[in-house]
Coordinates of C-alpha atoms and ligand atoms in Angstrom, one line a residue:
Chain A
M139 CA -15.4 -38.5 68.3
S140 CA -16.0 -39.1 71.9
E141 CA -19.5 -38.9 73.3
N142 CA -18.6 -35.9 75.4
T143 CA -17.3 -33.7 72.6
P144 CA -19.9 -31.1 72.1
V145 CA -21.0 -30.6 68.5
L146 CA -21.1 -26.9 68.9
E147 CA -19.7 -24.8 71.6
M148 CA -19.6 -21.1 72.5
R149 CA -16.8 -19.7 74.7
N150 CA -17.1 -16.3 76.3
V151 CA -19.0 -14.9 73.4
D152 CA -19.9 -11.2 73.5
K153 CA -22.0 -9.5 70.8
S154 CA -22.5 -5.8 70.5
F155 CA -24.2 -3.8 67.9
G156 CA -22.2 -0.6 67.9
P157 CA -22.5 0.8 71.4
I158 CA -25.3 -1.7 72.4
D159 CA -24.0 -4.8 74.2
V160 CA -26.5 -7.5 73.6
L161 CA -24.7 -10.7 74.6
H162 CA -22.3 -11.0 77.5
E163 CA -19.7 -13.8 78.0
I164 CA -22.0 -16.5 76.7
S165 CA -20.6 -20.1 77.1
L166 CA -22.7 -22.9 75.9
K167 CA -22.4 -26.5 74.7
V168 CA -24.7 -28.7 72.7
H169 CA -24.2 -32.4 72.3
E170 CA -25.4 -34.9 69.8
G171 CA -28.8 -36.3 70.6
E172 CA -29.5 -33.6 73.0
V173 CA -32.1 -30.8 73.1
L174 CA -30.9 -27.5 74.6
C175 CA -33.8 -25.2 75.5
L176 CA -33.0 -21.5 75.4
L177 CA -35.3 -19.7 77.7
G178 CA -35.7 -16.0 78.5
D179 CA -37.9 -13.0 78.4
N180 CA -38.5 -10.8 75.4
G181 CA -35.4 -9.0 74.4
A182 CA -33.1 -11.2 76.5
G183 CA -31.0 -11.9 73.4
K184 CA -32.1 -15.4 72.4
S185 CA -32.5 -14.6 68.8
T186 CA -29.3 -12.7 68.7
L187 CA -27.6 -15.7 70.3
I188 CA -28.9 -18.2 67.7
K189 CA -28.2 -15.7 64.8
T190 CA -24.6 -15.7 66.0
L191 CA -24.6 -19.5 66.0
S192 CA -26.0 -19.7 62.5
G193 CA -23.6 -17.2 60.9
V194 CA -26.0 -14.2 60.6
H195 CA -23.9 -12.2 63.1
Q196 CA -20.3 -12.6 64.0
P197 CA -19.2 -12.6 67.7
T198 CA -17.7 -9.3 68.8
R199 CA -15.4 -11.3 71.2
G200 CA -15.0 -14.9 72.2
E201 CA -14.9 -18.1 70.1
M202 CA -17.1 -20.7 68.6
L203 CA -16.0 -24.3 68.2
M204 CA -17.5 -27.1 66.2
D205 CA -16.3 -30.6 67.1
S206 CA -13.7 -28.8 69.2
K207 CA -12.3 -26.9 66.2
L208 CA -12.5 -23.2 66.0
V209 CA -15.0 -21.9 63.5
N210 CA -15.8 -18.5 62.2
F211 CA -18.9 -18.3 60.1
Q212 CA -18.9 -15.3 57.8
N213 CA -22.5 -15.8 56.6
P214 CA -25.4 -18.2 57.1
R215 CA -24.3 -20.2 54.0
E216 CA -21.0 -21.2 55.7
A217 CA -22.8 -22.3 58.9
H218 CA -25.4 -24.2 56.8
D219 CA -22.6 -26.0 54.9
M220 CA -21.1 -27.1 58.2
G221 CA -24.4 -28.7 59.1
I222 CA -26.1 -26.0 61.1
A223 CA -29.7 -25.6 60.0
T224 CA -31.9 -22.8 61.3
V225 CA -35.6 -22.9 61.1
H226 CA -37.4 -19.6 61.7
Q227 CA -41.0 -19.4 62.2
F228 CA -42.5 -20.1 58.7
G229 CA -39.0 -19.5 57.3
G230 CA -37.4 -21.7 54.8
T231 CA -40.7 -22.7 53.1
Y232 CA -42.2 -21.0 50.1
P233 CA -46.0 -21.0 50.4
L234 CA -46.8 -20.9 46.7
M235 CA -44.6 -23.8 45.8
S236 CA -45.4 -27.5 46.1
V237 CA -44.2 -29.7 48.9
G238 CA -41.8 -31.5 46.6
R239 CA -40.4 -28.2 45.1
N240 CA -40.1 -26.8 48.6
F241 CA -38.3 -29.8 50.0
F242 CA -35.6 -29.7 47.3
A243 CA -35.3 -25.9 46.7
G244 CA -31.6 -25.3 45.8
V245 CA -30.8 -29.0 45.6
E246 CA -33.2 -30.2 43.0
P247 CA -32.9 -33.8 41.7
T248 CA -32.7 -33.9 37.9
K249 CA -33.0 -36.4 35.2
G250 CA -31.8 -36.3 31.6
F251 CA -28.6 -34.8 30.4
G252 CA -26.9 -31.7 28.9
P253 CA -29.3 -28.7 28.4
F254 CA -32.3 -31.0 28.8
K255 CA -31.7 -31.9 32.4
I256 CA -35.2 -31.6 33.8
F257 CA -36.4 -31.3 37.4
D258 CA -37.4 -34.8 38.5
R259 CA -40.8 -33.9 40.0
K260 CA -41.8 -37.5 40.7
K261 CA -38.7 -38.3 42.6
A262 CA -38.8 -35.0 44.5
N263 CA -42.4 -35.5 45.5
R264 CA -41.8 -39.1 46.5
I265 CA -38.9 -38.4 48.7
A266 CA -40.4 -35.3 50.2
V267 CA -43.7 -37.1 51.1
E268 CA -41.7 -40.1 52.4
Q269 CA -39.5 -37.9 54.6
V270 CA -42.3 -35.9 56.2
Q271 CA -44.3 -39.0 56.7
K272 CA -41.4 -40.6 58.5
F273 CA -41.7 -37.7 60.9
G274 CA -45.3 -38.6 61.5
I275 CA -47.0 -36.0 59.3
T276 CA -49.2 -38.6 57.6
R277 CA -51.6 -36.0 56.4
I278 CA -49.2 -34.9 53.6
T279 CA -49.6 -37.5 50.9
D280 CA -49.5 -35.4 47.7
G281 CA -46.1 -33.8 46.8
D282 CA -47.8 -31.4 44.4
R283 CA -49.8 -29.7 47.1
L284 CA -48.9 -26.1 47.8
V285 CA -47.1 -25.6 51.1
G286 CA -49.2 -22.4 51.8
G287 CA -52.2 -24.8 52.2
L288 CA -50.5 -26.7 55.1
S289 CA -50.9 -25.8 58.7
G290 CA -48.2 -23.8 60.5
G291 CA -47.1 -27.0 62.3
E292 CA -46.9 -28.9 59.1
R293 CA -44.8 -26.3 57.5
Q294 CA -42.4 -26.3 60.5
S295 CA -42.3 -30.0 60.3
L296 CA -41.5 -29.9 56.6
A297 CA -38.7 -27.5 57.2
I298 CA -37.3 -29.6 60.0
A299 CA -37.6 -32.8 58.0
R300 CA -35.8 -31.1 55.1
A301 CA -32.9 -30.0 57.3
V302 CA -32.6 -33.5 58.8
Y303 CA -32.7 -35.2 55.4
F304 CA -29.9 -32.9 54.0
G305 CA -27.6 -33.9 56.8
A306 CA -27.9 -31.1 59.4
R307 CA -26.1 -31.9 62.6
V308 CA -27.3 -29.0 64.6
L309 CA -30.9 -27.9 64.4
I310 CA -31.8 -24.4 65.6
L311 CA -35.4 -23.6 66.1
D312 CA -36.5 -20.1 67.0
E313 CA -39.9 -20.3 68.7
P314 CA -41.2 -22.9 66.3
T315 CA -44.3 -23.4 68.4
A316 CA -45.1 -19.8 69.2
A317 CA -48.1 -19.3 66.9
L318 CA -49.4 -22.9 67.0
G319 CA -52.4 -24.5 68.7
V320 CA -52.0 -27.5 71.0
K321 CA -52.2 -30.2 68.3
Q322 CA -49.9 -28.4 66.0
A323 CA -47.4 -27.7 68.7
A324 CA -47.5 -31.4 69.6
H325 CA -46.6 -32.2 66.0
V326 CA -43.5 -30.0 66.1
L327 CA -42.4 -31.3 69.5
R328 CA -42.8 -34.9 68.3
I329 CA -40.5 -34.0 65.4
V330 CA -38.0 -32.3 67.7
N331 CA -37.9 -35.6 69.6
E332 CA -37.5 -37.5 66.4
A333 CA -34.6 -35.3 65.3
K334 CA -33.0 -35.9 68.7
K335 CA -33.3 -39.6 68.4
R336 CA -31.5 -39.4 65.1
G337 CA -28.6 -37.9 66.9
L338 CA -29.0 -34.2 66.0
A339 CA -28.1 -31.6 68.5
V340 CA -31.1 -29.3 68.8
I341 CA -31.3 -25.8 70.1
F342 CA -34.9 -24.9 70.9
I343 CA -36.2 -21.5 71.8
T344 CA -39.6 -21.2 73.5
H345 CA -41.7 -19.2 75.9
Q346 CA -43.8 -22.1 76.9
V347 CA -42.7 -24.2 79.9
M348 CA -44.8 -27.2 78.8
H349 CA -43.1 -27.2 75.4
A350 CA -39.6 -26.8 77.0
M351 CA -40.3 -29.6 79.5
A352 CA -41.7 -31.9 76.8
V353 CA -38.4 -32.0 74.8
G354 CA -35.6 -30.4 76.8
D355 CA -32.6 -32.2 78.2
H356 CA -30.7 -29.2 79.1
F357 CA -31.9 -25.6 79.8
A358 CA -30.2 -22.3 79.7
V359 CA -31.9 -19.1 80.9
L360 CA -30.8 -15.8 79.3
I361 CA -31.4 -12.6 81.2
R362 CA -30.3 -9.4 79.6
G363 CA -27.9 -11.2 77.4
A364 CA -26.1 -13.3 80.0
I365 CA -26.7 -16.9 80.9
A366 CA -28.2 -16.7 84.3
A367 CA -28.9 -20.4 84.9
D368 CA -27.8 -23.5 83.2
F369 CA -29.1 -26.8 84.3
R370 CA -30.1 -30.3 83.2
K371 CA -33.5 -31.9 83.1
G372 CA -34.3 -33.1 86.6
D373 CA -32.1 -30.6 88.4
K374 CA -35.0 -28.3 88.8
S375 CA -38.7 -28.9 89.3
R376 CA -41.2 -27.8 86.7
E377 CA -42.4 -25.1 89.1
E378 CA -38.9 -23.6 89.4
I379 CA -38.5 -23.6 85.7
A380 CA -41.9 -22.1 85.1
D381 CA -41.1 -19.5 87.6
L382 CA -37.7 -18.7 85.9
M383 CA -39.4 -18.4 82.6
A384 CA -42.3 -16.4 83.7
G385 CA -40.0 -14.0 85.3
G386 CA -41.3 -14.8 88.8
E387 CA -39.5 -14.5 92.1
S388 CA -36.4 -16.5 91.2
M389 CA -36.1 -14.6 88.0
A390 CA -36.3 -11.3 89.9
D391 CA -33.7 -12.6 92.4
L392 CA -31.4 -13.7 89.6
E393 CA -31.8 -10.4 87.9
A394 CA -31.0 -8.4 91.0
S395 CA -28.0 -10.6 91.8
I396 CA -26.6 -10.2 88.3
E397 CA -26.9 -6.5 88.4
G398 CA -25.2 -6.4 91.7
Y399 CA -22.4 -8.7 90.5
M400 CA -21.9 -6.7 87.4
E401 CA -21.6 -3.5 89.3
T402 CA -19.0 -4.9 91.7
H403 CA -17.1 -6.9 89.0
G404 CA -16.4 -4.3 86.4
G405 CA -19.3 -5.3 84.2
H406 CA -18.5 -9.0 84.2
V407 CA -21.4 -11.5 84.7
P408 CA -21.4 -14.1 87.4
P409 CA -21.0 -17.8 86.5
P410 CA -24.4 -19.3 85.8
A411 CA -26.4 -20.8 88.7
H412 CA -26.8 -24.6 88.7
Chain B
M127 CA -65.4 -32.0 39.3
E128 CA -62.0 -33.1 40.6
M129 CA -60.6 -32.3 37.2
M130 CA -62.3 -28.9 37.1
S131 CA -60.9 -27.8 40.4
A132 CA -57.5 -29.1 39.4
L133 CA -57.7 -27.0 36.3
L134 CA -58.8 -23.9 38.3
R135 CA -55.8 -24.3 40.5
R136 CA -53.4 -23.8 37.7
P137 CA -51.9 -20.4 37.4
A138 CA -53.2 -20.1 33.8
A139 CA -56.8 -20.6 34.8
A140 CA -57.8 -16.9 35.1
S141 CA -56.1 -15.9 31.8
I142 CA -58.0 -18.7 30.0
L143 CA -61.3 -17.5 31.5
S144 CA -60.4 -13.9 30.6
L145 CA -59.8 -15.0 27.0
V146 CA -63.1 -16.8 26.8
G147 CA -64.9 -13.9 28.5
V148 CA -63.5 -11.3 26.2
L149 CA -64.3 -13.3 23.1
A150 CA -67.9 -13.9 24.4
F151 CA -68.3 -10.2 25.1
Y152 CA -67.1 -9.3 21.6
V153 CA -69.4 -11.9 20.0
I154 CA -72.5 -11.0 22.0
F155 CA -72.2 -7.3 22.3
G156 CA -69.9 -6.4 19.4
G157 CA -71.3 -8.7 16.7
V158 CA -67.9 -10.1 15.9
D159 CA -67.6 -12.8 13.2
L160 CA -65.3 -15.2 15.1
G161 CA -64.0 -16.8 11.9
K162 CA -63.0 -13.4 10.6
L163 CA -61.3 -12.5 13.8
L164 CA -59.4 -15.7 14.1
N165 CA -58.1 -15.4 10.6
A166 CA -57.0 -11.8 11.1
A167 CA -53.3 -11.1 11.6
S168 CA -53.4 -7.7 13.3
W169 CA -53.9 -9.0 16.9
V170 CA -51.6 -12.0 16.5
N171 CA -48.8 -9.7 15.2
Y172 CA -49.4 -7.4 18.1
A173 CA -49.6 -10.3 20.6
A174 CA -46.2 -11.5 19.3
R175 CA -44.6 -8.1 19.6
I176 CA -45.5 -7.7 23.3
G177 CA -45.5 -11.4 24.0
I178 CA -41.8 -11.9 23.3
V179 CA -41.1 -9.3 26.0
A180 CA -43.9 -10.3 28.3
I181 CA -42.5 -13.9 28.8
P182 CA -39.1 -12.9 30.3
V183 CA -40.8 -10.1 32.2
G184 CA -43.1 -12.7 33.6
L185 CA -40.2 -14.8 34.8
L186 CA -38.6 -11.7 36.3
M187 CA -41.8 -10.9 38.1
V188 CA -42.1 -14.4 39.4
S189 CA -38.6 -13.9 40.9
G190 CA -40.0 -10.9 42.7
E191 CA -38.5 -8.0 40.6
I192 CA -39.8 -5.8 37.8
D193 CA -38.3 -4.2 34.7
I194 CA -39.9 -1.1 33.1
S195 CA -36.8 -0.1 31.1
I196 CA -38.1 -2.4 28.4
G197 CA -40.2 0.6 27.2
A198 CA -37.0 2.3 26.1
M199 CA -35.3 -0.9 25.0
I200 CA -37.7 -1.6 22.1
P201 CA -36.9 1.7 20.3
A202 CA -33.2 1.3 21.4
G203 CA -33.0 -2.1 19.6
A204 CA -34.7 -0.7 16.5
M205 CA -32.5 2.4 16.4
S206 CA -29.3 0.5 17.0
A207 CA -30.0 -1.8 14.1
A208 CA -31.1 1.1 11.8
I209 CA -28.2 3.4 12.7
I210 CA -25.5 0.7 12.3
T211 CA -26.8 -0.9 9.2
G212 CA -29.1 1.7 7.7
Y213 CA -27.1 4.9 8.3
Y214 CA -23.5 3.7 8.5
E215 CA -24.2 0.9 6.1
F216 CA -22.3 -1.8 8.1
P217 CA -23.3 -5.4 7.2
M218 CA -26.7 -6.4 8.7
I219 CA -25.0 -8.8 11.2
F220 CA -23.4 -5.8 13.0
G221 CA -26.8 -4.1 13.2
I222 CA -28.2 -7.3 14.8
L223 CA -25.3 -7.7 17.2
G224 CA -25.6 -4.0 18.1
A225 CA -29.3 -4.4 18.9
I226 CA -28.7 -7.5 21.0
G227 CA -25.6 -5.9 22.6
I228 CA -27.4 -2.8 23.8
G229 CA -30.0 -5.1 25.4
V230 CA -27.3 -7.2 27.2
M231 CA -25.6 -4.0 28.3
V232 CA -28.6 -2.3 29.8
G233 CA -29.8 -5.7 31.3
L234 CA -26.4 -6.0 33.0
I235 CA -26.6 -2.5 34.4
N236 CA -30.1 -3.2 35.7
G237 CA -29.2 -6.5 37.2
I238 CA -26.0 -5.4 38.8
L239 CA -27.6 -2.4 40.3
A240 CA -30.4 -4.6 41.6
V241 CA -28.1 -7.0 43.4
R242 CA -25.6 -4.4 44.6
T243 CA -28.0 -1.9 46.0
T244 CA -31.2 -2.1 48.1
V245 CA -33.0 0.3 45.7
P246 CA -36.3 -1.3 44.5
T247 CA -36.0 -2.5 40.9
L248 CA -39.0 -0.4 40.0
I249 CA -36.9 2.7 40.7
I250 CA -33.7 1.3 39.2
T251 CA -35.4 0.5 35.9
L252 CA -37.3 3.7 35.9
A253 CA -33.9 5.4 36.0
T254 CA -32.6 3.3 33.2
L255 CA -35.8 3.8 31.3
V256 CA -35.5 7.6 31.3
A257 CA -31.8 7.5 30.7
M258 CA -32.1 5.2 27.7
Q259 CA -34.9 7.4 26.3
G260 CA -32.4 10.2 26.5
V261 CA -29.5 8.2 25.0
V262 CA -31.6 6.9 22.1
L263 CA -33.0 10.4 21.2
A264 CA -29.8 12.3 21.7
G265 CA -27.6 9.6 20.1
S266 CA -29.8 9.4 17.1
K267 CA -29.8 13.2 16.6
L268 CA -26.1 13.4 17.2
L269 CA -25.2 10.6 14.8
T270 CA -27.8 10.9 12.1
G271 CA -29.3 14.3 12.7
S272 CA -32.8 12.8 12.8
A273 CA -35.1 10.8 15.0
S274 CA -36.1 8.5 12.3
V275 CA -33.7 6.3 10.3
P276 CA -34.4 4.2 7.3
L277 CA -33.0 0.7 7.0
T278 CA -32.9 -1.7 4.1
A279 CA -32.3 -5.2 5.4
P280 CA -30.9 -8.0 3.2
G281 CA -33.1 -10.9 2.2
W282 CA -31.9 -13.4 4.7
A283 CA -32.5 -11.0 7.6
K284 CA -36.0 -10.2 6.2
T285 CA -36.7 -14.0 6.1
I286 CA -35.6 -14.6 9.6
F287 CA -36.8 -11.5 11.4
G288 CA -39.2 -9.6 9.4
Q289 CA -40.9 -11.4 6.5
L290 CA -44.6 -11.6 6.3
M291 CA -45.6 -15.3 6.3
F292 CA -47.9 -17.2 4.0
G293 CA -47.7 -14.3 1.6
G294 CA -50.3 -12.8 3.9
S295 CA -50.0 -10.4 6.8
H296 CA -48.8 -12.7 9.6
Q297 CA -45.3 -11.6 10.6
V298 CA -42.5 -14.1 11.2
I299 CA -42.1 -12.6 14.7
I300 CA -45.1 -14.9 15.7
V301 CA -42.8 -17.9 15.2
W302 CA -40.2 -16.3 17.4
W303 CA -42.9 -15.7 20.1
V304 CA -43.8 -19.4 20.0
I305 CA -40.1 -20.4 20.3
F306 CA -39.7 -18.0 23.2
A307 CA -42.7 -19.4 24.9
V308 CA -41.6 -23.1 24.5
V309 CA -38.0 -22.4 25.7
F310 CA -39.1 -20.3 28.7
W311 CA -41.8 -22.8 29.5
F312 CA -39.2 -25.5 29.6
V313 CA -36.9 -23.4 31.8
L314 CA -39.5 -22.2 34.3
H315 CA -41.5 -25.4 34.7
Q316 CA -39.1 -28.2 33.8
T317 CA -35.7 -27.3 35.1
R318 CA -34.1 -26.6 38.5
Y319 CA -33.6 -23.0 37.4
G320 CA -37.3 -22.6 37.3
N321 CA -37.5 -23.8 40.9
W322 CA -34.9 -21.3 41.8
I323 CA -36.9 -18.5 40.3
F324 CA -40.0 -19.5 42.2
A325 CA -38.1 -19.8 45.4
M326 CA -36.5 -16.3 44.9
G327 CA -39.9 -14.8 44.5
G328 CA -41.2 -16.7 47.5
D329 CA -38.6 -15.8 50.0
K330 CA -35.3 -14.3 48.8
E331 CA -33.4 -14.8 52.1
S332 CA -34.4 -18.4 52.4
A333 CA -33.5 -19.0 48.8
R334 CA -30.1 -17.5 49.4
N335 CA -29.6 -19.6 52.5
A336 CA -30.7 -22.7 50.6
G337 CA -27.7 -22.1 48.3
I338 CA -29.5 -20.7 45.3
P339 CA -27.3 -18.2 43.4
V340 CA -29.9 -15.4 43.8
N341 CA -27.7 -12.6 42.5
R342 CA -26.5 -14.4 39.4
M343 CA -30.1 -15.5 38.5
T344 CA -31.4 -11.9 39.0
I345 CA -28.7 -10.5 36.6
V346 CA -29.5 -13.1 34.0
L347 CA -33.2 -12.4 34.2
F348 CA -32.6 -8.6 33.7
V349 CA -30.4 -9.3 30.7
L350 CA -33.2 -11.5 29.3
T351 CA -35.9 -8.8 29.6
A352 CA -33.8 -6.0 28.2
T353 CA -32.5 -8.1 25.4
S354 CA -35.9 -9.5 24.4
A355 CA -37.1 -5.9 24.2
S356 CA -34.2 -4.8 22.0
F357 CA -34.8 -7.9 19.9
V358 CA -38.4 -7.0 19.2
G359 CA -37.3 -3.5 18.3
M360 CA -34.7 -4.9 15.8
C361 CA -37.3 -7.2 14.2
H362 CA -39.6 -4.2 13.7
A363 CA -36.9 -2.1 12.1
I364 CA -36.1 -4.9 9.7
L365 CA -39.8 -5.5 8.9
F366 CA -40.8 -1.9 8.3
N367 CA -37.5 -0.7 6.8
S368 CA -37.1 2.1 9.4
A369 CA -36.8 2.9 13.0
Q370 CA -38.2 5.8 15.0
V371 CA -37.4 7.2 18.4
S372 CA -40.4 6.7 20.7
G373 CA -41.1 6.8 24.4
G374 CA -42.4 3.2 24.6
M375 CA -44.6 4.1 27.6
N376 CA -47.6 2.2 26.1
D377 CA -45.5 -0.9 25.7
I378 CA -44.5 -1.0 29.3
F379 CA -48.1 -0.9 30.5
N380 CA -49.3 -3.3 27.9
I381 CA -46.7 -5.8 28.7
I382 CA -47.1 -5.6 32.4
V383 CA -50.9 -5.9 32.1
S384 CA -50.5 -9.0 29.9
V385 CA -48.3 -10.5 32.5
V386 CA -50.7 -9.8 35.3
V387 CA -53.7 -11.0 33.4
G388 CA -51.6 -14.0 32.7
G389 CA -51.7 -14.9 36.4
V390 CA -48.3 -13.7 37.6
L391 CA -48.4 -12.5 41.2
L392 CA -47.1 -8.9 41.4
T393 CA -45.3 -9.7 44.6
G394 CA -43.5 -12.7 43.1
G395 CA -43.4 -16.4 43.7
F396 CA -46.3 -17.5 41.5
G397 CA -47.1 -17.6 37.8
S398 CA -46.6 -19.6 34.6
V399 CA -45.5 -19.2 31.0
P400 CA -48.7 -20.6 29.5
G401 CA -50.6 -18.1 31.6
V402 CA -48.6 -15.2 30.3
F403 CA -49.0 -16.5 26.8
V404 CA -52.7 -16.6 27.1
G405 CA -52.8 -13.3 29.0
T406 CA -51.0 -11.7 26.1
L407 CA -53.4 -13.2 23.5
T408 CA -56.3 -11.9 25.5
F409 CA -54.8 -8.4 25.8
A410 CA -54.1 -8.3 22.1
I411 CA -57.6 -9.4 21.2
V412 CA -59.1 -6.6 23.4
I413 CA -56.9 -4.0 21.8
K414 CA -56.9 -5.1 18.2
G415 CA -60.0 -7.2 18.1
I416 CA -62.2 -4.2 18.9
D417 CA -61.8 -3.1 15.3
F418 CA -63.8 -6.2 14.3
T419 CA -66.7 -5.2 16.5
T420 CA -69.4 -2.6 16.2
I421 CA -68.0 -1.1 19.4
D422 CA -66.2 2.2 19.2
R423 CA -62.5 1.5 19.6
N424 CA -62.1 4.2 22.2
W425 CA -63.9 1.9 24.6
S426 CA -61.1 -0.7 24.5
N427 CA -59.2 0.9 27.4
L428 CA -62.3 0.7 29.5
I429 CA -62.5 -3.0 28.7
I430 CA -58.8 -3.5 29.5
G431 CA -59.3 -1.8 32.9
V432 CA -62.3 -4.0 33.7
M433 CA -60.5 -7.1 32.5
L434 CA -57.4 -6.3 34.5
L435 CA -59.4 -6.0 37.7
T436 CA -61.5 -9.1 37.0
A437 CA -58.4 -11.1 36.1
V438 CA -56.6 -10.1 39.2
A439 CA -59.6 -10.8 41.4
M440 CA -59.9 -14.2 39.7
N441 CA -56.2 -14.9 40.2
E442 CA -56.6 -14.1 43.9
S443 CA -59.5 -16.5 44.4
F444 CA -57.9 -19.3 42.3
R445 CA -54.8 -18.9 44.3
K446 CA -56.8 -19.3 47.5
L447 CA -58.4 -22.3 46.0
A448 CA -55.0 -23.8 45.3
L449 CA -53.8 -23.2 48.8
T450 CA -56.9 -24.5 50.6
A451 CA -57.2 -27.6 48.4
V452 CA -58.7 -30.2 50.8
L453 CA -56.2 -32.4 52.5
G454 CA -57.0 -36.0 53.2
K455 CA -59.5 -36.0 56.1
K456 CA -57.4 -38.3 58.2
E457 CA -56.7 -36.8 61.7
N458 CA -53.5 -37.8 63.2
A459 CA -52.6 -34.8 65.2
G460 CA -54.6 -36.0 68.2
D461 CA -51.7 -36.6 70.6
S462 CA -51.3 -33.9 73.1
V463 CA -48.2 -32.2 74.4
V464 CA -48.4 -34.3 77.5
A465 CA -48.2 -37.5 75.5
V466 CA -45.0 -36.2 73.9
A467 CA -43.6 -35.3 77.3
K468 CA -44.3 -38.9 78.4
N469 CA -42.6 -40.4 75.4
N470 CA -39.6 -38.4 76.0
Ligands
ATP1101 N1 -29.2 -5.6 64.8 C1 -29.4 -5.1 66.0 N2 -29.0 -3.8 66.3 C2 -29.1 -3.3 67.5 N3 -29.8 -3.9 68.5 C3 -30.2 -5.2 68.3 C4 -30.1 -5.8 67.1 N4 -30.6 -7.0 67.2 C5 -31.1 -7.1 68.4 N5 -30.9 -6.0 69.1 C6 -31.2 -5.8 70.5 O1 -30.8 -6.9 71.3 C7 -31.7 -7.2 72.3 C8 -32.1 -8.7 72.2 O2 -32.8 -9.0 71.1 P1 -33.3 -10.4 70.7 O3 -34.0 -10.3 69.4 O4 -32.1 -11.3 70.6 O5 -34.2 -10.8 71.9 P2 -35.0 -12.2 72.1 O6 -34.6 -12.8 73.3 O7 -35.0 -13.0 70.8 O8 -36.5 -11.6 72.3 P3 -37.9 -12.2 71.8 O9 -38.3 -13.2 72.9 O10 -38.8 -11.0 71.9 O11 -37.8 -12.8 70.5 C9 -32.9 -6.3 72.1 O12 -32.9 -5.3 73.0 C10 -32.7 -5.8 70.7 O13 -33.2 -4.5 70.6
MG1102 MG1 -36.5 -13.6 69.4

């Protein structure tokens, strides 16, 4: 596969819920070893966009491609099986289960045979601890510890480590740092970088400029369900990005111009600014 | 100290403390002769009767669902066996199959409704509870003209399901209870299916996305609860040579209280078979053990209420203890966001 083939691509995707149009003509690409930051105000459609990517919703119009082949996920399971892992805030972990049992939920290692196949707790714990430690979470040393006793950042990290270990190619993170303190967020960002180094394509939603700047290679700004800006790291200064995200002047400009464009172009959105 | 806190973190901890507490209470305030109590059969028989149902109900509750139709399924199992073998005089094996069959059937109905609809399982099984009470009463009246049917079971059936053991008053159902406990302990705590059940109770959506066959597991669990209840009913009919139509409301409460005292979280995701086992023992000792005390037996419900609250409170705090178990004091999270930005 050539370097330039995106792992996952959206072409002119629209998504409506009945009469409510939420996404308009979204075109996006994510490549291996690249972090795409999805920015935008509350209600802009970020969550709807990633839910479409991860099979929760089906596009109303437009197409999705994986490795340049058309795909059509009917449910999250299908997307998951193709290597698209979605980590919601605190999602994917079970607080009252141990680290080892969490890590292997649904794909438990067993030993023994016939009806006496038993869950291989030692192996599960060993691999789980090994994997999260590889991601720099050295505080987790006991696979029997309940996940609910870990910090939010550690839980996120566990979920990400799990997705990577089980061969995810695209990692989708919906505001993974939203409720975290500085140190915890640093944990998660470090892990996002680590996942990127391992060649995963990462889609990262955040409201915090610092977090976006720390890991992003590529930024897309959603405004009212349309991609208003699409640029690479270095194309814009931190201030410009911060302004865009904070809905400052350039955001207001963009918004106004999009509305103007849509009015004069029969509801179509302008090509994203670069 | 380390061992002590490890012990307290286990889901069975509260039920063991409840058991010790109840025994101590009966000895100190009720003047119970412990030797006499421990040799008595009444509470063990009773514990086995509710315990066989409490264990699968415990698993179902760990998975985040509940089944109250068990209240109707105990008399349904008894009446099926008695009507088929006692009234129509078919061979005993048909009576046994009939009792098991009605459990499987109602379990399937509960399970399929639970996965196909969004109706809470409390409501679904409330509906099947009431419906089965009606079916059992009306069916019995229609077929036999009575709400009480005699049954004379052959020797082998008596030996396997009904006989009193050691020539004394311990029923063979106690052995079944222990077998149930061992098998379900193995499934819940040693196999991957157990992990699935915990995950389902923890977060059903995540479990589904992780590829766990949530629907199939839910149906199987409902079949197990209903069938275990009809099994208990059948054993009783065989032991006592007759079956009566009854509401079974008490059984529902007693079984669920045992499960909760046993440390199962009502909202799912946490619990253990040893805990439910001890919870059932404790419950049975409160109810039947009071006869060995100088305390008026009418106080037993008050004791159960207090015990239930205490056990639930203990479960809460032990669960917190398990969650906040001290991590290694190493601090590695020192790097700031800026450092990450630089590394990038
Ligand atoms: N299932 C649905 N049915 C109808 N409207 C929906 C549905 N899901 C989302 N929407 C609407 O789509 C819009 C975008 O929602 P979405 O959750 O994608 O925003 P978001 O960018 O993730 O916001 P936030 O930053 O607050 O998480 C909202 O106006 C929301 O009301
Ligand atoms: Mg959102």
